[in-house]
Structures are given as C-alpha cells and as structure tokens.
Amino acid sequence: MLQLKDIENSAEEIKASLAKRNWSQQAIHIIDEIIELNNQRKAIQTALDNDKAELNSIAKEIGDLFKAGKGSQTTDLKSRVTQVKESAEKDELLLSATLQALDEKLISVPNTLHSSVPAGKSETDNEVYKAWTKDLPQLHDGALPHWELAEKYNIIDFKLGALIAGSGFPLFRGKGSRLQRALISYFLDEGNKAGYEEIVPPLMVNEDSAKATGQLPDKEGQMYHVTKDDLYLIPTAEVPITNMFRDQIVDEKELPIKLTGYTPCFRREAGSYGAHVKGLNRVHQFDKVEIVQIEHPDKSYETLYSMIAHVEQILNNLNLPYRILKLCGGDTGFTSAITYDFEVYSAAQGRWLEVSSVSNFETFQSNRLKLRYKDESGKNQFAHTLNGSALALARIIACILENFQTPDGIIMPKVLVKYLGFEKID
RNA sequence: GGAGAGUUGGCCGAGUGGUCGAAGGCGCACGCUUGGAAAGCGUGUAUACUCCAAAAGGGUAUCGAGGGUUCGAACCCCUCACUCUCCGCCA
C-alpha cells in the first residue's frame, strides 16, 4: 500500500506510473480523489479531536467538583457534555465512513513503478534484460516432452495425482521424487552459502498475513481458502516469511536481513487450460525455494541485483539455458516496483518457462506490514522488502528432463549427483 | 473436544472508576564521577494521527481486538481473538 504522505508529495510521479501500468486517465483520477478524501479526513478529525478535548476537560472539571464535595453543581456541565457528544458522534460516523472510503481507494492503487521500468501492455512488451547468446540444446530425433518422459521412466504420475486430488497435482515417484528432494537441498544449500538464514514457515496463513504482503485483496481467487478455520494455503513462501516482520521495528544495524525457505506453494490457477498447462508447466501445487531480504532503502537496488546474480549462478550450475526479462509496466505485479523474470528454455517444447521472479517492493509491503527500522537519529522508517524464487521446482524439473534426455536416459546435472545418489534416469 | 488461567510500554511487573500514557525494576541513551572501566548519581527513553512555515510546544487515540455502562474506564459488563495449564484424542 502506498503511503498517503507519498501520494500527497509526489502525486504527479505516481500518476505517471499508473499510466505506465496502462491505467486510463479516468482511473488515474483516483489519486486526486484520495488526496481530496484525505483533506476531508483531516478536517473531520480535527473537529472531532477538539470535541474530545473539550469532553476530557469537562470530565476533569466534574471530577474536581465531586472531590470538593460540590457534586450538586455539575448539572450545567453535564448538559454541555450531552451537546458536545452529539456533535462528536456525528463526526465519528463521518470519519469512519471517510476512512473506509479512503482505505478502499488506497488499497486499490498498485506500487509505483521504478523509473526504469519500460512501458508496455502485456508480457509481449517485456524487455529482454539478458538474452541467452549461446546455443540452445539440440535434441536427438524422437526426443519427448517432459510429460511423456515422466511416463516413460515412471518418475511423475499425473493420472494418480488427478485421482488422489485433481488435475494439476502431480505425484512424483522413485527417481522423480529424489530429483525433487535433491533440487530442494541444493537450492537451500546455495542460499545458506550466500548468507541466507533457513526458515521452515507455516504453510497456512491468516487473513492479516495475506493482507500484509498484498495477496489480499488483489489475488483473492488465486489462493486456496480453508473456510472452516479461515486460513489460506500459501501461494509462495514469501507470505509467511515476510510476515515474520509484521509489526516489527528492527535495528538499522541488523539490515540486510536475509532469509530463505523451502515450501510447497498452492495456487488455484482458476481459468487456466490448454497446452500451456500441460504436464508441469502450470500446476496447483509445486515446490519452491524462496529468498527474501529486508533491506535499507539506500541499498535495496544493489541488493536486487545481487539476488539476480544468485539465481543466475544456480541456473549456470545446473547448465540450463536461461534469459532474464525486465517486466514492462503492464506485466509488473501489483505490489512490485520492479520485477525481473527468469525463464528457462524447455527444449522439447521449444518454449521459455518462467522459473523465477525477483522483485523489489520498496516500502509497499512494509507499509502494510508496519515493518520499520530505527535510523541513526532514532526515527522509524519503512524498510524495503525484496524477494525472489531461487528457484521454483516444477518447471526446472521439466527443463532438466527435456534438455538432458538422450536415447538411453536422462543425464543429471553434475551439481545434483551428490544429492541424488545417481547420475542418470533410465 | 472438555475445564481453568492469562494478555499492561523494548523486557519484567504494579495498578479494581478521576490525581494513569500508566508506579517500580531491568535494559538502553546521554551527562556527571574516574587515569580508564565498574559501581554510584542525574536526566531522558512508545506508536500513530493531527495543529503550527519549521522548531519549540499543543491536541487526539492506543493497557490483546471490538462494543456497552458512566460526566469520566487499564480498572465494571458483553462479544471475539490469541497464549498457557490440565484432561481427552493423536503424528
């Protein structure tokens, strides 16, 4: 959520950012409405505060009279109280209606884009930040897409997954299952090496947490909701891990705080269908190792690029062709100021698959989280939050299976062998 | 699932209707003291909104959350959330 202060101080900049997100002039008018509502709020609040101040002082006066044994002299004061209360009650109603209206509008405004984010309407307008310049893998004749390899080697069973839960819930078995576990261990170890503290968070979160990181109300339909207990299955570890800092004030010296965690991720993906969701391309449950940093505003961009480098290194080690996209305004997530997506080449499908998304949220999340740090002068400031996938497993597995297939088996990346205990799926 | 206890500032903890944004202690910061440190002494030490051009200084709200009683609520009443203990069940 944007800060009112920022909206007041940099309205024009924010409007320009909304235009980059392809908002219409009419929709952008919301910024003026917010400023106007906030002015109303201030006026009402001042009036209300004055009434309350008067009530407080009358109460004190009455108290003093009672103590002095002059309780009989309070009648006039009490009738004044009735009067002031009436006006205060009116203002109270007005104030809560205004606050609600203000909040509704405020919560519907996305993060202000970083000035370097390119304009554009959809994913086709994303800028290639780093292209893959080397050769793409050449597959042998009769090479198969991963869902057929999965069946051939009996390592992933989509039909059983569908029987047990539904489509989009793959079941890994045998070497498929071990590949999954190896990747998780490898990714976590890389995170540990890079100085991230490892976390195993809850897999369900309450409404407050989902709101704080911006999943609610923006992505309500994307999450599985356990209505009986009013909990949400996490769509990413970002939600529980970032919420570790809800309502926290950290010391400036503790920054940056670096955390990593492996969790399954649950996404409803309502409305998805077709070839693009086949196999592991888009599933309701997948595993992911996430990296999160809480950083000083002055250093958050430096940090963003170090996180990108971290992901790159992992992909290099796995020997997978990848490219990095800088998302355009139209494709950048609601809560993000800037996002870089990593795509890995899936050789048998001939497609690039998104496997990581690294973002700087600046203060958008910390404002809702109320995550602050105390600066040198002792003032509380909102910290910047960043996160990225390092990495999402399902699609990485798809690429490993497809890219490294040979007529007599799938050769595992070298870095994984010590985790796997085997070199080849055959 | 059943029964009970609890939730106060960075922490501990007092407080059962006005003098309570809240005693006391610890911690922390600054100063004095010291050759230096410790001890000691002194001062200060929440958050949000708001008034003021700014500072100084005001105002309002916050003692788990919401509502009620009252001129006045941390304190009385109601509802809810969470934590802990015991019993039951259970990986």
XYZ file of C-alpha atoms (C1' of nucleotides) in Angstrom, chain A residues 41-42 45 49 52-53 56 59 62-63 66 81 85 372 374 380, chain B residues 10 18-19 21 46-51 59-61 70-72:
32
model
C -10.440 13.261 6.822
C -8.084 15.765 8.383
C -10.570 14.563 12.618
C -10.359 15.880 18.346
C -12.978 15.137 22.548
C -10.543 17.539 24.145
C -11.942 15.386 28.554
C -14.841 15.306 32.791
C -16.703 17.361 37.141
C -14.270 15.075 38.878
C -17.128 15.859 43.162
C -21.439 17.114 27.674
C -21.231 14.352 22.470
C 10.253 -0.359 10.175
C 15.182 2.773 13.578
C 11.322 4.907 12.456
C 11.966 -2.803 24.494
C -10.948 10.701 38.166
C -4.504 12.668 40.675
C 0.477 7.263 28.852
C 6.420 4.060 22.963
C 3.452 4.430 18.484
C 0.068 6.679 15.082
C -2.733 10.801 13.528
C -3.058 15.978 13.846
C -2.290 21.708 14.820
C -4.463 18.243 20.808
C -6.450 13.159 19.942
C -6.059 7.946 20.163
C -20.572 6.284 33.050
C -19.739 13.298 33.194
C -15.159 10.114 33.398
